[in-house]
Amino acid sequence: MKKMFAASWGTGLKWSSVLVTLVLAGVSASGFLWPGFRQPGFGFWLHALPPVLILAGALPFVVRGFTIQNGVLLVHRLLWDTTIPLAGLQSAEVVPHAMSGSLRTLGNGGAFSFTGRYWSKSLGHYRAFVNDWKRPVVLRWPERTIVLSCDDPEAFVAALRQMESPAAHDEG
């Protein structure tokens, strides 16, 4: 069985991505306007290059969608797929405010995705693959938790429960 799910950008991600891009592009472009940086020397590159590198570094981590197949969850990124084995999955549920009150401990907080490692009182430490805060799905294993978002969270959870693996049929 193979099920694919799109991961559209929510309004919050669209706005944060535009804002981050404009701010970083402005910082980079100011290197051309600042009188002291008009000559392309070390100071110019030190000022203009880091914002471009930050944007270029965030782009590959875009979450394009998800595929459930052969007992694994594939997270489709811009340039690669992240493979997450589903063996031992204890629960999958739609949790409307799963990321509320979360702190990012390592990762990207709004430049083209909300991805990386996060922590919250309700979930503890977890890994996020989120484009839309309004459609989160929480996956729990004994040793880890993952939060993701897709266009149809209910269908995603139903697909996990339909898998042949007995662990995925657990409701709790």
mmCIF file of C-alpha atoms in Angstrom:
data_model
loop_
_atom_site.group_PDB
_atom_site.id
_atom_site.type_symbol
_atom_site.label_atom_id
_atom_site.label_comp_id
_atom_site.label_asym_id
_atom_site.label_seq_id
_atom_site.Cartn_x
_atom_site.Cartn_y
_atom_site.Cartn_z
ATOM 1 C CA MET A 1 0.000 0.000 0.000
ATOM 2 C CA LYS A 2 1.303 3.426 -0.946
ATOM 3 C CA LYS A 3 -0.407 6.633 0.131
ATOM 4 C CA MET A 4 0.815 10.123 -0.736
ATOM 5 C CA PHE A 5 -0.113 13.311 1.103
ATOM 6 C CA ALA A 6 0.622 16.889 0.068
ATOM 7 C CA ALA A 7 1.957 19.418 2.573
ATOM 8 C CA SER A 8 0.708 22.854 1.573
ATOM 9 C CA TRP A 9 1.994 25.972 3.270
ATOM 10 C CA GLY A 10 -0.260 27.514 5.892
ATOM 11 C CA THR A 11 -0.784 31.258 6.179
ATOM 12 C CA GLY A 12 1.707 31.560 9.052
ATOM 13 C CA LEU A 13 4.465 29.886 7.037
ATOM 14 C CA LYS A 14 3.745 32.032 3.984
ATOM 15 C CA TRP A 15 3.997 35.242 6.005
ATOM 16 C CA SER A 16 7.079 34.198 7.972
ATOM 17 C CA SER A 17 8.862 33.045 4.798
ATOM 18 C CA VAL A 18 8.117 36.333 3.027
ATOM 19 C CA LEU A 19 9.235 38.341 6.060
ATOM 20 C CA VAL A 20 12.463 36.363 6.542
ATOM 21 C CA THR A 21 13.257 36.606 2.819
ATOM 22 C CA LEU A 22 12.639 40.376 2.716
ATOM 23 C CA VAL A 23 14.697 41.059 5.846
ATOM 24 C CA LEU A 24 17.630 38.913 4.721
ATOM 25 C CA ALA A 25 17.497 40.275 1.160
ATOM 26 C CA GLY A 26 17.431 43.800 2.601
ATOM 27 C CA VAL A 27 20.450 43.130 4.796
ATOM 28 C CA SER A 28 22.320 41.631 1.864
ATOM 29 C CA ALA A 29 21.337 44.444 -0.521
ATOM 30 C CA SER A 30 22.332 47.100 1.997
ATOM 31 C CA GLY A 31 25.910 46.031 1.363
ATOM 32 C CA PHE A 32 25.595 47.625 -2.056
ATOM 33 C CA LEU A 33 24.148 50.849 -0.626
ATOM 34 C CA TRP A 34 26.300 51.355 2.462
ATOM 35 C CA PRO A 35 29.131 53.759 1.600
ATOM 36 C CA GLY A 36 31.748 51.776 3.515
ATOM 37 C CA PHE A 37 30.877 48.523 1.720
ATOM 38 C CA ARG A 38 30.690 49.701 -1.890
ATOM 39 C CA GLN A 39 34.091 48.236 -2.669
ATOM 40 C CA PRO A 40 33.826 44.440 -2.950
ATOM 41 C CA GLY A 41 36.312 43.617 -0.214
ATOM 42 C CA PHE A 42 36.151 41.447 2.868
ATOM 43 C CA GLY A 43 33.693 43.754 4.684
ATOM 44 C CA PHE A 44 31.312 43.724 1.735
ATOM 45 C CA TRP A 45 31.251 39.925 1.548
ATOM 46 C CA LEU A 46 31.038 39.586 5.323
ATOM 47 C CA HIS A 47 27.925 41.771 5.191
ATOM 48 C CA ALA A 48 26.254 40.590 1.969
ATOM 49 C CA LEU A 49 26.954 36.852 1.886
ATOM 50 C CA PRO A 50 25.601 35.459 5.217
ATOM 51 C CA PRO A 51 21.934 36.372 4.517
ATOM 52 C CA VAL A 52 22.135 34.670 1.122
ATOM 53 C CA LEU A 53 23.696 31.589 2.723
ATOM 54 C CA ILE A 54 20.974 31.490 5.397
ATOM 55 C CA LEU A 55 18.242 31.458 2.735
ATOM 56 C CA ALA A 56 20.116 28.922 0.613
ATOM 57 C CA GLY A 57 20.611 26.747 3.698
ATOM 58 C CA ALA A 58 16.915 26.804 4.622
ATOM 59 C CA LEU A 59 15.540 26.003 1.160
ATOM 60 C CA PRO A 60 16.558 22.322 0.954
ATOM 61 C CA PHE A 61 14.604 21.571 4.144
ATOM 62 C CA VAL A 62 11.247 22.522 2.603
ATOM 63 C CA VAL A 63 8.650 19.810 3.281
ATOM 64 C CA ARG A 64 6.867 18.989 0.005
ATOM 65 C CA GLY A 65 4.767 16.064 1.196
ATOM 66 C CA PHE A 66 4.659 12.610 2.726
ATOM 67 C CA THR A 67 4.362 9.037 1.497
ATOM 68 C CA ILE A 68 3.403 6.021 3.592
ATOM 69 C CA GLN A 69 4.688 2.797 2.041
ATOM 70 C CA ASN A 70 6.203 -0.529 3.074
ATOM 71 C CA GLY A 71 6.228 0.302 6.770
ATOM 72 C CA VAL A 72 8.017 3.630 6.417
ATOM 73 C CA LEU A 73 7.073 7.280 6.270
ATOM 74 C CA LEU A 74 8.906 9.260 3.608
ATOM 75 C CA VAL A 75 9.177 12.995 4.213
ATOM 76 C CA HIS A 76 9.718 14.572 0.799
ATOM 77 C CA ARG A 77 12.163 17.467 0.981
ATOM 78 C CA LEU A 78 13.308 19.711 -1.840
ATOM 79 C CA LEU A 79 16.368 17.593 -2.700
ATOM 80 C CA TRP A 80 15.940 14.332 -0.771
ATOM 81 C CA ASP A 81 13.556 12.167 1.236
ATOM 82 C CA THR A 82 13.841 11.596 4.971
ATOM 83 C CA THR A 83 12.920 8.007 5.878
ATOM 84 C CA ILE A 84 11.155 7.322 9.171
ATOM 85 C CA PRO A 85 10.494 3.657 10.035
ATOM 86 C CA LEU A 86 6.956 3.169 11.329
ATOM 87 C CA ALA A 87 7.753 -0.015 13.282
ATOM 88 C CA GLY A 88 6.680 0.347 16.893
ATOM 89 C CA LEU A 89 4.384 3.296 16.221
ATOM 90 C CA GLN A 90 2.064 3.497 19.228
ATOM 91 C CA SER A 91 -0.338 6.221 18.161
ATOM 92 C CA ALA A 92 -1.183 8.677 15.428
ATOM 93 C CA GLU A 93 -3.669 11.417 16.115
ATOM 94 C CA VAL A 94 -4.731 14.830 14.891
ATOM 95 C CA VAL A 95 -3.949 17.313 17.680
ATOM 96 C CA PRO A 96 -5.227 20.790 16.721
ATOM 97 C CA HIS A 97 -2.794 22.864 18.813
ATOM 98 C CA ALA A 98 0.100 20.418 19.020
ATOM 99 C CA MET A 99 2.816 23.041 18.573
ATOM 100 C CA SER A 100 1.315 25.651 20.916
ATOM 101 C CA GLY A 101 3.859 26.785 23.464
ATOM 102 C CA SER A 102 6.680 24.889 21.750
ATOM 103 C CA LEU A 103 10.284 26.021 21.884
ATOM 104 C CA ARG A 104 12.619 25.345 18.984
ATOM 105 C CA THR A 105 15.793 23.701 20.292
ATOM 106 C CA LEU A 106 17.443 23.113 16.904
ATOM 107 C CA GLY A 107 16.097 23.779 13.452
ATOM 108 C CA ASN A 108 14.127 26.142 11.293
ATOM 109 C CA GLY A 109 11.358 28.270 12.731
ATOM 110 C CA GLY A 110 9.643 29.702 9.679
ATOM 111 C CA ALA A 111 11.958 30.131 6.693
ATOM 112 C CA PHE A 112 10.105 27.863 4.227
ATOM 113 C CA SER A 113 9.172 25.299 6.936
ATOM 114 C CA PHE A 114 8.946 24.625 10.654
ATOM 115 C CA THR A 115 11.361 21.734 10.908
ATOM 116 C CA GLY A 116 13.837 20.389 13.393
ATOM 117 C CA ARG A 117 13.804 19.651 17.085
ATOM 118 C CA TYR A 118 11.272 21.257 19.404
ATOM 119 C CA TRP A 119 10.122 20.937 23.007
ATOM 120 C CA SER A 120 6.799 21.582 24.735
ATOM 121 C CA LYS A 121 5.276 20.729 28.115
ATOM 122 C CA SER A 122 2.597 18.576 26.507
ATOM 123 C CA LEU A 123 4.788 16.628 24.041
ATOM 124 C CA GLY A 124 8.262 16.806 25.553
ATOM 125 C CA HIS A 125 11.060 16.676 22.978
ATOM 126 C CA TYR A 126 9.859 16.072 19.432
ATOM 127 C CA ARG A 127 10.864 16.406 15.810
ATOM 128 C CA ALA A 128 8.754 18.604 13.516
ATOM 129 C CA PHE A 129 8.013 18.489 9.785
ATOM 130 C CA VAL A 130 5.351 21.199 9.695
ATOM 131 C CA ASN A 131 4.107 23.624 7.040
ATOM 132 C CA ASP A 132 0.741 24.438 8.600
ATOM 133 C CA TRP A 133 0.197 24.780 12.364
ATOM 134 C CA LYS A 134 -3.550 24.287 11.870
ATOM 135 C CA ARG A 135 -3.225 20.700 10.580
ATOM 136 C CA PRO A 136 -0.801 18.869 12.883
ATOM 137 C CA VAL A 137 -0.590 15.121 13.298
ATOM 138 C CA VAL A 138 1.273 13.719 16.306
ATOM 139 C CA LEU A 139 3.034 10.364 15.878
ATOM 140 C CA ARG A 140 4.229 8.653 19.060
ATOM 141 C CA TRP A 141 6.709 5.827 19.546
ATOM 142 C CA PRO A 142 8.036 4.627 22.901
ATOM 143 C CA GLU A 143 11.280 6.571 22.417
ATOM 144 C CA ARG A 144 10.279 9.540 20.223
ATOM 145 C CA THR A 145 7.531 11.847 19.013
ATOM 146 C CA ILE A 146 7.089 13.456 15.605
ATOM 147 C CA VAL A 147 4.729 16.260 14.625
ATOM 148 C CA LEU A 148 3.929 16.769 10.951
ATOM 149 C CA SER A 149 1.301 18.574 8.924
ATOM 150 C CA CYS A 150 -0.374 17.540 5.706
ATOM 151 C CA ASP A 151 -3.379 18.691 3.700
ATOM 152 C CA ASP A 152 -5.680 15.959 5.022
ATOM 153 C CA PRO A 153 -4.625 14.981 8.554
ATOM 154 C CA GLU A 154 -7.609 12.691 9.149
ATOM 155 C CA ALA A 155 -6.899 10.697 5.970
ATOM 156 C CA PHE A 156 -3.220 10.495 6.957
ATOM 157 C CA VAL A 157 -4.093 9.008 10.354
ATOM 158 C CA ALA A 158 -6.586 6.624 8.712
ATOM 159 C CA ALA A 159 -3.892 5.466 6.259
ATOM 160 C CA LEU A 160 -1.515 4.722 9.130
ATOM 161 C CA ARG A 161 -4.207 2.726 10.913
ATOM 162 C CA GLN A 162 -4.903 0.713 7.749
ATOM 163 C CA MET A 163 -1.306 -0.420 7.430
ATOM 164 C CA GLU A 164 -0.663 -4.123 7.746
ATOM 165 C CA SER A 165 1.566 -3.570 10.791
ATOM 166 C CA PRO A 166 -0.329 -4.432 13.994
ATOM 167 C CA ALA A 167 1.393 -1.579 15.859
ATOM 168 C CA ALA A 168 -0.240 0.979 13.596
ATOM 169 C CA HIS A 169 -3.735 -0.262 14.462
ATOM 170 C CA ASP A 170 -3.453 0.802 18.099
ATOM 171 C CA GLU A 171 -5.882 3.598 18.853
ATOM 172 C CA GLY A 172 -4.185 4.818 22.011
#
